[in-house]
CSV table of C-alpha atoms in Angstrom, one decimal:
chain,number,residue,atom,x,y,z
A,1,MET,CA,99.8,83.6,100.0
A,2,PHE,CA,97.4,86.6,100.2
A,3,ILE,CA,98.4,90.0,98.9
A,4,GLY,CA,96.3,93.2,100.0
A,5,ILE,CA,97.0,96.1,97.9
A,6,ASP,CA,95.9,100.1,99.5
A,7,HIS,CA,95.7,102.5,97.2
A,8,GLY,CA,96.9,105.5,99.2
A,9,THR,CA,97.2,109.2,98.8
A,10,ASN,CA,101.5,108.9,98.0
A,11,ALA,CA,102.1,105.6,97.8
A,12,ILE,CA,100.8,101.9,96.7
A,13,ARG,CA,100.8,99.9,99.9
A,14,PHE,CA,101.0,96.2,99.7
A,15,ALA,CA,100.6,93.3,102.7
A,16,SER,CA,100.7,89.7,102.5
A,17,ILE,CA,99.7,87.0,104.8
A,18,THR,CA,100.2,83.0,104.3
A,19,GLU,CA,97.5,80.6,104.7
A,20,ASP,CA,99.3,78.6,107.2
A,21,GLU,CA,100.5,81.2,109.6
A,22,ASP,CA,98.4,84.2,110.1
A,23,THR,CA,101.1,86.2,111.8
A,24,ASP,CA,103.5,85.2,108.9
A,25,SER,CA,103.0,88.8,107.3
A,26,TYR,CA,105.0,91.3,105.5
A,27,ARG,CA,104.3,95.0,104.3
A,28,PHE,CA,106.0,97.6,101.8
A,29,GLU,CA,105.0,100.3,99.6
A,30,LEU,CA,105.6,101.8,96.3
A,31,PRO,CA,105.8,105.3,95.9
A,32,ARG,CA,102.9,106.2,93.3
A,33,ASP,CA,105.2,108.6,91.0
A,34,ASN,CA,107.8,105.4,91.0
A,35,ALA,CA,104.9,102.9,89.9
A,36,ALA,CA,103.7,105.6,87.2
A,37,SER,CA,107.2,105.1,85.6
A,38,MET,CA,107.3,101.0,85.2
A,39,ASN,CA,105.6,99.2,82.8
A,40,GLU,CA,103.1,96.4,83.7
A,41,SER,CA,105.4,93.0,83.7
A,42,ASP,CA,108.1,95.3,85.9
A,43,ILE,CA,105.0,95.7,88.4
A,44,ILE,CA,104.3,92.3,89.0
A,45,ASP,CA,108.2,91.2,89.1
A,46,TYR,CA,108.8,94.1,91.7
A,47,ILE,CA,105.6,92.7,93.7
A,48,MET,CA,106.8,89.0,93.6
A,49,ASP,CA,110.5,89.7,94.2
A,50,SER,CA,109.5,91.9,97.1
A,51,PHE,CA,107.5,89.1,98.8
A,52,ASP,CA,109.8,86.4,97.7
A,53,VAL,CA,107.1,84.3,96.1
A,54,SER,CA,106.3,83.3,92.3
A,55,LYS,CA,103.0,84.2,91.1
A,56,GLU,CA,101.7,80.7,91.1
A,57,ASN,CA,101.8,80.7,94.8
A,58,VAL,CA,99.4,83.9,95.2
A,59,GLU,CA,95.9,82.5,95.9
A,60,LEU,CA,94.6,85.8,96.1
A,61,MET,CA,94.8,89.6,95.5
A,62,ALA,CA,92.5,92.2,97.2
A,63,VAL,CA,92.8,95.6,95.5
A,64,THR,CA,91.6,98.8,96.3
A,65,TYR,CA,91.5,101.7,93.6
A,66,SER,CA,90.7,105.5,94.2
A,67,MET,CA,87.4,106.0,95.0
A,68,GLY,CA,86.0,102.6,94.1
A,69,ASP,CA,82.3,104.4,93.4
A,70,ASP,CA,81.3,102.3,90.5
A,71,ILE,CA,80.7,98.9,92.1
A,72,ASN,CA,78.7,97.9,95.1
A,73,SER,CA,80.5,94.8,96.2
A,74,ILE,CA,83.7,92.7,95.7
A,75,GLU,CA,84.1,92.1,92.5
A,76,ASN,CA,86.6,89.7,90.2
A,77,ILE,CA,88.8,92.1,88.7
A,78,LYS,CA,88.3,90.7,85.2
A,79,ASN,CA,84.9,91.8,85.3
A,80,VAL,CA,85.3,95.4,86.5
A,81,ASP,CA,84.7,98.1,84.3
A,82,SER,CA,86.9,101.5,84.4
A,83,ARG,CA,88.5,100.1,87.3
A,84,GLY,CA,85.5,100.5,89.8
A,85,VAL,CA,85.1,104.3,89.4
A,86,ARG,CA,82.5,106.4,87.4
A,87,SER,CA,85.3,108.9,86.7
A,88,ILE,CA,89.0,109.5,87.2
A,89,GLU,CA,87.9,113.2,87.8
A,90,GLY,CA,87.3,114.2,91.4
A,91,ALA,CA,89.1,114.9,94.6
A,92,GLY,CA,92.8,113.7,94.9
A,93,LYS,CA,96.3,113.4,93.5
A,94,LYS,CA,96.6,111.8,90.0
A,95,THR,CA,100.3,110.3,89.0
A,96,GLY,CA,98.8,107.4,87.0
A,97,GLY,CA,100.6,104.9,89.4
A,98,GLY,CA,97.6,103.4,90.9
A,99,ALA,CA,96.1,103.1,87.3
A,100,LYS,CA,99.2,101.1,86.4
A,101,ILE,CA,99.3,98.6,89.2
A,102,PHE,CA,95.5,97.9,88.8
A,103,ASP,CA,96.1,97.3,85.1
A,104,ALA,CA,98.8,95.1,85.7
A,105,ILE,CA,97.2,93.0,88.2
A,106,LYS,CA,94.4,92.7,85.6
A,107,ASN,CA,96.2,91.7,82.8
A,108,SER,CA,98.3,88.9,84.8
A,109,ASP,CA,97.0,85.5,85.8
A,110,ILE,CA,96.6,86.5,89.7
A,111,PRO,CA,93.2,85.7,91.1
A,112,ALA,CA,92.5,89.1,92.4
A,113,VAL,CA,89.1,90.9,93.6
A,114,VAL,CA,88.3,94.5,93.7
A,115,ILE,CA,87.0,96.1,96.9
A,116,PRO,CA,83.9,98.9,96.5
A,117,GLY,CA,84.2,102.3,98.1
A,118,ILE,CA,81.2,103.7,99.8
A,119,HIS,CA,78.9,105.8,97.8
A,120,THR,CA,75.3,106.9,96.9
A,121,GLY,CA,74.5,103.4,95.5
A,122,SER,CA,75.8,101.6,98.4
A,123,ASN,CA,73.4,99.7,100.7
A,124,THR,CA,74.1,102.0,103.8
A,125,ASP,CA,71.8,104.5,105.8
A,126,GLN,CA,70.0,106.7,103.2
A,127,ARG,CA,70.5,109.6,105.0
A,128,MET,CA,74.5,109.6,104.3
A,129,ASN,CA,73.9,109.1,100.7
A,130,ILE,CA,73.3,113.0,99.9
A,131,PHE,CA,76.8,112.9,99.3
A,132,SER,CA,78.1,111.4,95.9
A,133,HIS,CA,80.9,109.7,97.8
A,134,SER,CA,81.6,108.8,101.3
A,135,THR,CA,84.9,106.9,101.4
A,136,SER,CA,87.5,105.0,99.4
A,137,PRO,CA,87.8,101.3,99.5
A,138,GLU,CA,90.9,101.0,101.5
A,139,LYS,CA,89.1,102.8,104.2
A,140,VAL,CA,86.4,99.8,104.0
A,141,GLY,CA,89.7,97.6,104.7
A,142,ILE,CA,90.7,99.7,107.9
A,143,ALA,CA,86.9,99.2,109.2
A,144,TYR,CA,87.2,95.6,108.4
A,145,HIS,CA,90.9,95.3,110.5
A,146,ALA,CA,89.1,97.1,113.2
A,147,ARG,CA,86.4,94.5,113.4
A,148,CYS,CA,89.0,92.1,113.5
A,149,LEU,CA,91.0,93.5,116.0
A,150,ASN,CA,88.4,94.3,118.5
A,151,HIS,CA,85.3,92.0,117.8
A,152,ASP,CA,83.0,94.7,118.3
A,153,ASP,CA,79.5,94.8,116.1
A,154,ASP,CA,78.9,98.7,116.7
A,155,PHE,CA,82.3,100.9,116.5
A,156,ILE,CA,83.4,104.3,114.8
A,157,VAL,CA,87.2,104.3,113.2
A,158,SER,CA,88.7,107.7,112.2
A,159,ASP,CA,91.6,107.4,109.5
A,160,ILE,CA,93.7,110.6,110.0
A,161,SER,CA,96.5,111.2,107.7
A,162,SER,CA,96.8,113.2,104.6
A,163,ASN,CA,93.0,112.9,104.7
A,164,THR,CA,90.6,112.4,107.6
A,165,VAL,CA,87.9,110.0,106.7
A,166,THR,CA,85.5,108.6,109.3
A,167,LEU,CA,83.2,105.4,109.2
A,168,GLY,CA,80.3,104.3,111.5
A,169,VAL,CA,80.0,100.4,111.6
A,170,SER,CA,76.4,99.3,113.0
A,171,ASN,CA,75.7,95.6,113.9
A,172,LYS,CA,78.5,94.5,111.7
A,173,LYS,CA,77.6,96.9,109.0
A,174,ILE,CA,78.8,100.1,107.4
A,175,ALA,CA,76.3,102.3,108.0
A,176,GLY,CA,77.8,105.5,106.6
A,177,ALA,CA,81.2,107.6,106.3
A,178,ILE,CA,82.2,111.1,106.1
A,179,ASP,CA,84.7,111.7,103.4
A,180,ALA,CA,87.9,114.0,103.4
A,181,CYS,CA,86.2,116.6,101.2
A,182,ILE,CA,83.3,116.8,103.3
A,183,PHE,CA,83.8,118.0,106.9
A,184,ALA,CA,87.4,117.3,108.9
A,185,PRO,CA,90.9,118.5,107.2
A,186,GLY,CA,93.6,116.1,107.7
A,187,LEU,CA,97.3,117.0,107.0
A,188,GLN,CA,97.4,117.7,103.4
A,189,HIS,CA,93.6,118.0,102.4
A,190,GLY,CA,90.2,118.9,103.3
A,191,PRO,CA,86.9,120.7,102.4
A,192,MET,CA,86.5,123.9,100.8
A,193,ASP,CA,85.6,126.7,102.9
A,194,LEU,CA,84.2,130.0,101.8
A,195,GLN,CA,87.2,131.8,100.4
A,196,ALA,CA,88.4,128.5,98.5
A,197,ILE,CA,85.1,128.6,97.0
A,198,ARG,CA,85.5,132.4,95.6
A,199,ASP,CA,89.2,131.7,94.8
A,200,VAL,CA,87.7,128.9,92.6
A,201,ASP,CA,85.0,130.9,91.1
A,202,SER,CA,87.5,133.7,90.2
A,203,GLY,CA,89.6,131.1,88.2
A,204,LEU,CA,92.7,131.4,90.7
A,205,TYR,CA,92.8,127.2,91.0
A,206,SER,CA,90.9,124.5,90.4
A,207,ALA,CA,88.5,122.9,92.9
A,208,ASN,CA,90.6,120.1,93.2
A,209,GLU,CA,93.7,122.1,93.4
A,210,ALA,CA,91.7,123.6,96.5
A,211,PHE,CA,90.9,120.0,98.1
A,212,MET,CA,94.5,119.4,98.0
A,213,ASN,CA,95.9,122.1,99.8
A,214,ALA,CA,93.2,122.8,102.3
A,215,GLY,CA,94.7,121.0,105.1
A,216,VAL,CA,96.4,122.3,108.4
A,217,LEU,CA,99.7,122.2,107.2
A,218,LYS,CA,99.2,124.9,104.6
A,219,ARG,CA,99.2,127.2,107.7
A,220,THR,CA,102.4,126.1,108.8
A,221,LEU,CA,105.9,125.4,107.8
A,222,TYR,CA,106.0,121.6,108.0
A,223,THR,CA,105.2,119.4,105.2
A,224,ASP,CA,104.7,116.1,106.5
A,225,LEU,CA,103.4,114.2,109.6
A,226,GLN,CA,106.7,113.4,111.1
A,227,THR,CA,108.3,117.1,110.9
A,228,LEU,CA,104.8,118.2,112.5
A,229,LEU,CA,105.2,115.5,115.3
A,230,ASP,CA,109.0,116.7,116.0
A,231,ALA,CA,108.0,120.3,116.4
A,232,VAL,CA,105.2,119.4,118.8
A,233,ASP,CA,107.9,117.4,120.6
A,234,LYS,CA,109.8,121.0,120.9
A,235,ASN,CA,106.3,122.6,121.9
A,236,ASN,CA,106.4,124.7,119.2
A,237,PRO,CA,103.2,126.6,119.2
A,238,GLU,CA,102.5,126.7,115.5
A,239,ALA,CA,102.8,122.9,115.6
A,240,VAL,CA,100.8,122.3,118.7
A,241,LEU,CA,98.1,124.3,117.1
A,242,ALA,CA,98.3,122.4,113.9
A,243,LEU,CA,97.6,119.2,115.8
A,244,ASP,CA,94.8,120.5,118.1
A,245,THR,CA,93.2,121.6,114.8
A,246,ILE,CA,93.2,118.3,113.5
A,247,SER,CA,92.3,116.8,116.9
A,248,LEU,CA,89.0,119.1,117.2
A,249,PHE,CA,87.7,118.3,113.8
A,250,ALA,CA,88.2,114.7,113.9
A,251,ALA,CA,86.6,114.3,117.2
A,252,MET,CA,83.9,116.6,115.9
A,253,GLU,CA,83.6,114.1,112.9
A,254,ILE,CA,83.5,111.2,115.1
A,255,LYS,CA,81.0,112.5,117.4
A,256,SER,CA,78.5,113.4,114.5
A,257,ILE,CA,78.9,109.9,113.0
């Protein structure tokens, strides 16, 4: 069995695929807050029990973690320092759950590799590297998945959820990406505008707190995608405007890539 692990905003997501049947797959997720309260052995047991498999039957795990901005290639998890990130400080939600899962896998005897993100040290279009970070490693996985589905050599993929992150692939290679803190807002997170910069400089909140609350839902009564879509179905003007806002900025980001 092969297992892939996605370090998401609110949960860690797991997917398995067997060597014999590429359609034999299973997925589940573990909220990051829950993982933070578990010890390493419990985490490994939880993963194995969820897939109904023993450690000996896992041929390889592929792990994404945080920004993945300190590695430039797929690395053996045993050889990666600081979980493959330059610093845990930065934009994003911190619970400790992702780190706990990463360490549990690293300290187990399960073969595992770590996927890099895209950043200034990546072999991408140098014009994009004015930004220190372009996309996290799970978005690299999304781009690879899109390539496998469509067999296209040139395409753009935009992941729109809590964040909005867009990648451009040219001749089967990631040419560059635009991260959530740079351009288009998502549901929860987004780039800082002028007022946010003023508020941060005034000490009202941190830059990370500004990023974490810059999504389009901040101007609505809705807290997640499903409640927003339910309201859109009812033609609620506030909900329709929020969804149109996400669509507009995502379209702009895709066009710019």
